[in-house]
Amino acid sequence: MTASVHPLNPAPSLDPLVALTSADMNAVNQVILARMQSQVPLIPELAGHLIAGGGKRMRPMLTCAAAALCQYPGSRHHSLAAAVEFIHTATLLHDDVVDVSETRRGKRTANIIWGNPASVLVGDFLFSRAFELMVEDGSLKVLKILSRASAVIAEGEVAQLTAQRQIGTSEDTYLSIIEAKTAALFAAACHIAPVVAEAGEEAEEALSSFGRNLGIAFQLVDDAIDYTSESATSGKDLGDDFREGKMTLPIILAYARGSDEDRRFWREAVGGTRTSDDDLAYAIALFHRTGAIADTLERARTYARRALDNLAPFPAGKAKAALTQAVEFAVARAY
């Protein structure tokens, strides 16, 4: 697939998307608040810690924006957008346990405050709430889309775990991992809107592809800014992926392009024996020397342009403009 040339806005913002979806998101947030309640006090306490943790809520906003793009007049997408957010939040709770993370978006993670067992079990509770919302919607097609995305996300996380500290991980393997663990939910979040709007197969295919390409671009940028931005920008500490031995595209490219000495360093770093602050600084220098960060971001821009191509069938208007800026914002976060 080739991408058309789209000039990307030099200073994009999520503000148009937030403004477009503000009324819908108020309704979505009411569903989230109601459905995270439980007679077990720890469940809303722990879930609320993460849900209220300052995230952009980009995935449910995409569901609402896609519904606006399809000119959907109803309200079914509110509960489904909440289901999307519950799936996302559940995966974050599980990820933080797997990664032994201590901070997220500048706050202590739930697993550090309440422990791993509570984090995993509350994540399971949120998955269950998501499936309740899907079933209540009554559409087997919606249920199939979101349940399949949940399975693919889990597969992606397991694939990433098996690739951890494996220096031989290929670029194709990496792309398949991020398409599963990140892009699948972006795609599903966008896909369900034209389903409930009965907008037709062309709209469904276009918006699913839009979400998938946006999700890949989003994750590519995330993996680049792990080495270029402070925690205030990225939501995690500089070099977290490096210390955890995650095989992201910057390392894959730097290893492939490095000298014998560089490759020896990368084998030791990914293997977990070169993870000091000095080692991280050396790794960042190698990224710049080999162009690994720049090329990772260029690949992100390619997927962003593909996402913009996917919006071509839809008429101009506030919804299309807001989604366009959301794509541009996804890649501009790195600058």
Coordinates of C-alpha atoms in Angstrom, one line a residue:
M1 CA 0.0 0.0 0.0
T2 CA 1.3 3.4 -0.9
A3 CA 0.5 6.7 0.9
S4 CA -0.4 9.9 -0.7
V5 CA 1.6 13.0 0.1
H6 CA -0.3 15.0 2.8
P7 CA 1.4 18.1 4.2
L8 CA 1.2 17.6 8.0
N9 CA 0.2 20.6 10.1
P10 CA 3.3 21.8 11.9
A11 CA 1.4 22.5 15.2
P12 CA -1.6 20.2 15.4
S13 CA -3.7 19.7 18.5
L14 CA -6.2 17.4 19.9
D15 CA -8.4 20.4 20.8
P16 CA -10.7 20.0 17.7
L17 CA -11.3 16.3 18.6
V18 CA -12.0 17.2 22.2
A19 CA -14.4 19.9 21.2
L20 CA -16.1 17.7 18.6
T21 CA -16.7 14.9 21.1
S22 CA -17.2 16.8 24.4
A23 CA -20.9 16.2 24.7
D24 CA -20.5 12.5 23.7
M25 CA -17.6 12.1 26.1
N26 CA -19.7 13.5 29.0
A27 CA -22.1 10.7 28.3
V28 CA -19.3 8.1 27.9
N29 CA -17.8 9.2 31.2
Q30 CA -21.1 8.8 33.0
V31 CA -21.2 5.2 31.7
I32 CA -17.6 4.6 32.9
L33 CA -18.3 6.0 36.3
A34 CA -21.5 3.9 36.7
R35 CA -20.0 0.7 35.5
M36 CA -16.7 0.8 37.5
Q37 CA -18.7 0.8 40.7
S38 CA -18.8 -2.3 42.9
Q39 CA -19.8 -3.4 46.4
V40 CA -16.1 -4.3 46.8
P41 CA -14.6 -0.8 47.6
L42 CA -11.1 -1.7 46.3
I43 CA -12.5 -2.1 42.7
P44 CA -13.7 1.5 42.1
E45 CA -10.8 2.8 44.1
L46 CA -8.1 1.1 42.1
A47 CA -9.9 1.5 38.7
G48 CA -10.6 5.1 39.4
H49 CA -6.9 5.7 40.1
L50 CA -6.0 4.8 36.5
I51 CA -9.1 6.0 34.7
A52 CA -8.8 9.4 36.4
G53 CA -5.0 9.5 35.8
G54 CA -4.8 12.1 33.2
G55 CA -5.0 10.0 30.0
K56 CA -6.3 11.6 26.8
R57 CA -9.1 9.0 26.4
M58 CA -8.2 9.0 22.7
R59 CA -9.7 5.6 21.9
P60 CA -13.3 6.4 23.1
M61 CA -13.0 9.9 21.5
L62 CA -12.2 8.2 18.2
T63 CA -15.3 6.1 18.5
C64 CA -17.4 9.3 19.1
A65 CA -15.6 11.2 16.3
A66 CA -16.1 8.3 13.9
A67 CA -19.8 8.3 14.8
A68 CA -20.0 12.0 14.0
L69 CA -18.2 11.4 10.7
C70 CA -20.9 8.8 9.9
Q71 CA -23.6 11.3 11.0
Y72 CA -24.9 8.8 13.5
P73 CA -27.8 10.5 15.5
G74 CA -28.2 7.8 18.2
S75 CA -26.5 7.1 21.5
R76 CA -25.4 3.4 21.3
H77 CA -21.8 4.5 20.7
H78 CA -21.6 6.0 24.2
S79 CA -21.7 2.6 26.0
L80 CA -19.5 1.0 23.3
A81 CA -16.9 3.8 23.7
A82 CA -16.9 3.1 27.4
A83 CA -16.3 -0.6 26.7
V84 CA -13.3 0.4 24.5
E85 CA -11.9 2.5 27.4
F86 CA -12.5 -0.4 29.9
I87 CA -10.6 -2.7 27.6
H88 CA -7.7 -0.2 27.3
T89 CA -7.6 0.4 31.0
A90 CA -7.6 -3.3 31.8
T91 CA -4.7 -3.9 29.4
L92 CA -2.8 -1.0 31.1
L93 CA -3.3 -2.6 34.6
H94 CA -2.0 -5.9 33.3
D95 CA 0.9 -4.3 31.4
D96 CA 2.1 -2.5 34.5
V97 CA 2.2 -5.8 36.4
V98 CA 4.1 -7.6 33.5
D99 CA 6.5 -4.7 33.1
V100 CA 7.0 -4.1 36.8
S101 CA 6.2 -0.4 36.1
E102 CA 6.4 2.1 38.9
T103 CA 4.9 5.2 37.3
R104 CA 2.4 6.0 34.6
R105 CA 1.6 9.6 33.5
G106 CA 3.7 10.8 36.4
K107 CA 1.7 8.9 39.1
R108 CA 2.5 5.7 40.9
T109 CA 1.0 2.7 39.2
A110 CA -1.8 0.7 40.7
N111 CA 0.4 -2.4 41.1
I112 CA 2.9 -0.4 43.3
I113 CA 0.1 1.0 45.5
W114 CA -2.2 -2.0 45.8
G115 CA 0.0 -4.9 44.6
N116 CA 0.0 -7.2 41.6
P117 CA -2.9 -9.5 42.5
A118 CA -5.3 -6.6 43.0
S119 CA -4.2 -4.9 39.8
V120 CA -4.7 -8.1 37.7
L121 CA -8.1 -8.9 39.3
V122 CA -9.4 -5.4 38.8
G123 CA -8.2 -5.5 35.2
D124 CA -10.3 -8.7 34.8
F125 CA -13.2 -6.9 36.4
L126 CA -12.9 -4.1 33.8
F127 CA -12.7 -6.6 30.9
S128 CA -15.9 -8.2 32.3
R129 CA -17.7 -4.8 32.4
A130 CA -16.6 -4.2 28.8
F131 CA -18.2 -7.5 27.7
E132 CA -21.4 -6.7 29.6
L133 CA -21.7 -3.4 27.7
M134 CA -21.1 -5.2 24.4
V135 CA -23.7 -7.8 25.1
E136 CA -26.2 -5.1 26.2
D137 CA -25.7 -3.3 22.9
G138 CA -27.2 -6.4 21.1
S139 CA -25.1 -6.4 17.9
L140 CA -23.3 -9.6 17.2
K141 CA -21.1 -7.7 14.7
V142 CA -20.0 -5.2 17.4
L143 CA -19.4 -8.1 19.8
K144 CA -17.3 -9.9 17.2
I145 CA -15.2 -6.8 16.5
L146 CA -14.5 -5.9 20.1
S147 CA -14.0 -9.5 21.4
R148 CA -11.7 -10.2 18.5
A149 CA -9.7 -7.1 19.3
S150 CA -9.4 -8.2 22.9
A151 CA -8.0 -11.5 21.9
V152 CA -5.6 -9.9 19.4
I153 CA -4.3 -7.5 22.1
A154 CA -3.6 -10.4 24.4
E155 CA -1.7 -12.2 21.6
G156 CA 0.3 -9.1 21.0
E157 CA 1.3 -8.7 24.6
V158 CA 2.4 -12.4 24.8
A159 CA 4.3 -11.9 21.5
Q160 CA 6.0 -8.9 23.0
L161 CA 6.9 -10.8 26.1
T162 CA 8.5 -13.6 24.1
A163 CA 10.5 -11.1 22.1
Q164 CA 11.8 -9.3 25.2
R165 CA 15.6 -9.4 25.4
Q166 CA 15.7 -11.2 22.0
I167 CA 18.2 -9.2 19.9
G168 CA 17.3 -11.2 16.8
T169 CA 13.8 -9.8 16.7
S170 CA 13.0 -8.6 13.1
E171 CA 11.3 -5.5 12.0
D172 CA 8.4 -7.5 10.6
T173 CA 7.9 -9.3 14.0
Y174 CA 8.0 -5.9 15.8
L175 CA 5.4 -4.4 13.4
S176 CA 3.1 -7.5 13.9
I177 CA 3.4 -7.0 17.7
I178 CA 2.5 -3.3 17.7
E179 CA -0.3 -3.9 15.2
A180 CA -1.7 -6.4 17.7
K181 CA -1.1 -4.8 21.0
T182 CA -1.9 -1.2 20.1
A183 CA -3.4 -0.8 16.6
A184 CA -6.1 -3.5 17.0
L185 CA -8.0 -1.5 19.6
F186 CA -7.6 1.8 17.6
A187 CA -9.0 -0.1 14.6
A188 CA -11.9 -1.6 16.6
A189 CA -12.7 1.7 18.3
C190 CA -13.2 3.3 14.9
H191 CA -14.8 0.3 13.3
I192 CA -17.8 0.0 15.6
A193 CA -19.1 3.5 14.9
P194 CA -20.0 2.9 11.2
V195 CA -21.5 -0.4 12.3
V196 CA -24.0 1.2 14.7
A197 CA -24.5 4.0 12.2
E198 CA -25.3 1.4 9.5
A199 CA -23.0 3.4 7.2
G200 CA -22.0 0.5 5.0
E201 CA -19.1 -1.8 4.3
E202 CA -17.0 0.9 2.6
A203 CA -17.2 3.2 5.6
E204 CA -16.5 0.2 8.0
E205 CA -13.4 -0.8 6.0
A206 CA -12.1 2.8 5.7
L207 CA -12.5 3.6 9.4
S208 CA -11.1 0.3 10.6
S209 CA -8.0 0.9 8.4
F210 CA -7.8 4.5 9.6
G211 CA -7.7 3.3 13.2
R212 CA -5.1 0.6 12.5
N213 CA -2.8 3.0 10.6
L214 CA -3.2 5.6 13.3
G215 CA -2.5 3.1 16.0
I216 CA 0.7 1.9 14.4
A217 CA 1.9 5.5 13.9
F218 CA 1.0 6.3 17.5
Q219 CA 3.0 3.3 18.9
L220 CA 6.0 4.0 16.6
V221 CA 6.1 7.5 18.0
D222 CA 5.7 6.2 21.6
D223 CA 8.7 3.9 21.0
A224 CA 10.8 6.7 19.7
I225 CA 10.0 9.2 22.4
D226 CA 11.0 6.6 25.1
Y227 CA 14.5 7.8 24.1
T228 CA 13.9 11.5 23.4
S229 CA 11.3 12.9 25.9
E230 CA 11.1 13.3 29.6
S231 CA 8.3 11.6 31.6
A232 CA 6.1 14.7 31.4
T233 CA 5.8 14.2 27.6
S234 CA 5.8 10.4 27.3
G235 CA 4.1 9.5 30.6
K236 CA 7.0 7.2 31.5
D237 CA 10.6 7.6 32.5
L238 CA 13.2 8.1 29.9
G239 CA 14.7 4.8 28.8
D240 CA 12.1 2.5 30.4
D241 CA 12.0 0.3 27.2
F242 CA 15.8 0.2 27.2
R243 CA 16.1 -1.1 30.8
E244 CA 13.3 -3.6 30.2
G245 CA 15.0 -5.0 27.2
K246 CA 12.0 -4.3 24.9
M247 CA 12.9 -4.8 21.2
T248 CA 11.4 -1.7 19.7
L249 CA 12.2 -0.4 16.2
P250 CA 14.9 2.1 17.3
I251 CA 17.0 -0.8 18.7
I252 CA 16.2 -3.1 15.8
L253 CA 17.4 -0.4 13.3
A254 CA 20.4 0.6 15.4
Y255 CA 21.5 -3.0 15.8
A256 CA 21.2 -3.8 12.1
R257 CA 23.2 -0.7 11.1
G258 CA 25.9 -0.8 13.8
S259 CA 29.5 -1.9 13.8
D260 CA 30.7 -5.1 15.5
E261 CA 31.4 -3.1 18.6
D262 CA 27.9 -1.5 18.5
R263 CA 26.3 -4.8 18.1
R264 CA 28.2 -6.2 21.1
F265 CA 26.9 -3.3 23.1
W266 CA 23.3 -3.9 22.0
R267 CA 23.5 -7.6 22.8
E268 CA 24.7 -6.8 26.3
A269 CA 22.1 -4.0 26.7
V270 CA 19.2 -6.0 25.5
G271 CA 20.5 -9.0 27.6
G272 CA 20.3 -6.8 30.7
T273 CA 23.9 -6.3 31.6
R274 CA 24.3 -2.8 30.2
T275 CA 21.4 -0.7 31.6
S276 CA 23.1 2.1 33.6
D277 CA 22.4 5.8 32.9
D278 CA 25.7 6.0 31.0
D279 CA 24.7 3.0 28.9
L280 CA 21.4 4.7 28.1
A281 CA 23.3 7.8 27.1
Y282 CA 25.5 5.7 24.8
A283 CA 22.5 4.0 23.3
I284 CA 20.9 7.4 22.5
A285 CA 24.1 8.5 20.8
L286 CA 24.1 5.3 18.7
F287 CA 20.4 6.0 17.8
H288 CA 21.4 9.4 16.4
R289 CA 24.6 8.1 14.7
T290 CA 22.6 5.4 12.9
G291 CA 19.5 7.5 12.2
A292 CA 17.4 4.9 14.0
I293 CA 15.1 7.4 15.8
A294 CA 14.7 9.6 12.7
D295 CA 13.8 6.6 10.6
T296 CA 11.3 5.3 13.2
L297 CA 9.6 8.7 13.1
E298 CA 9.6 8.7 9.3
R299 CA 7.9 5.3 9.4
A300 CA 5.3 6.8 11.8
R301 CA 4.7 9.6 9.3
T302 CA 4.2 7.1 6.5
Y303 CA 1.4 5.3 8.5
A304 CA -0.1 8.7 9.5
R305 CA -0.4 9.6 5.8
R306 CA -2.0 6.2 5.1
A307 CA -4.5 7.0 7.9
L308 CA -5.3 10.4 6.2
D309 CA -5.8 8.5 2.9
N310 CA -8.4 6.3 4.7
L311 CA -10.5 9.4 5.4
A312 CA -10.8 10.3 1.7
P313 CA -14.2 8.7 1.2
F314 CA -15.8 11.0 3.8
P315 CA -17.1 14.5 3.2
A316 CA -15.3 17.6 4.6
G317 CA -16.6 18.9 7.9
K318 CA -15.7 19.3 11.5
A319 CA -15.5 15.5 12.2
K320 CA -13.1 14.9 9.3
A321 CA -11.0 18.0 10.3
A322 CA -10.8 16.9 13.9
L323 CA -9.7 13.3 12.9
T324 CA -7.1 14.8 10.5
Q325 CA -5.7 16.9 13.3
A326 CA -5.7 13.8 15.6
V327 CA -3.5 12.0 13.1
E328 CA -1.2 14.9 12.9
F329 CA -1.0 15.2 16.6
A330 CA -0.1 11.6 17.0
V331 CA 3.2 12.1 15.1
A332 CA 3.8 15.7 16.2
R333 CA 4.1 14.5 19.9
A334 CA 7.7 13.7 19.2
Y335 CA 8.8 17.2 18.4

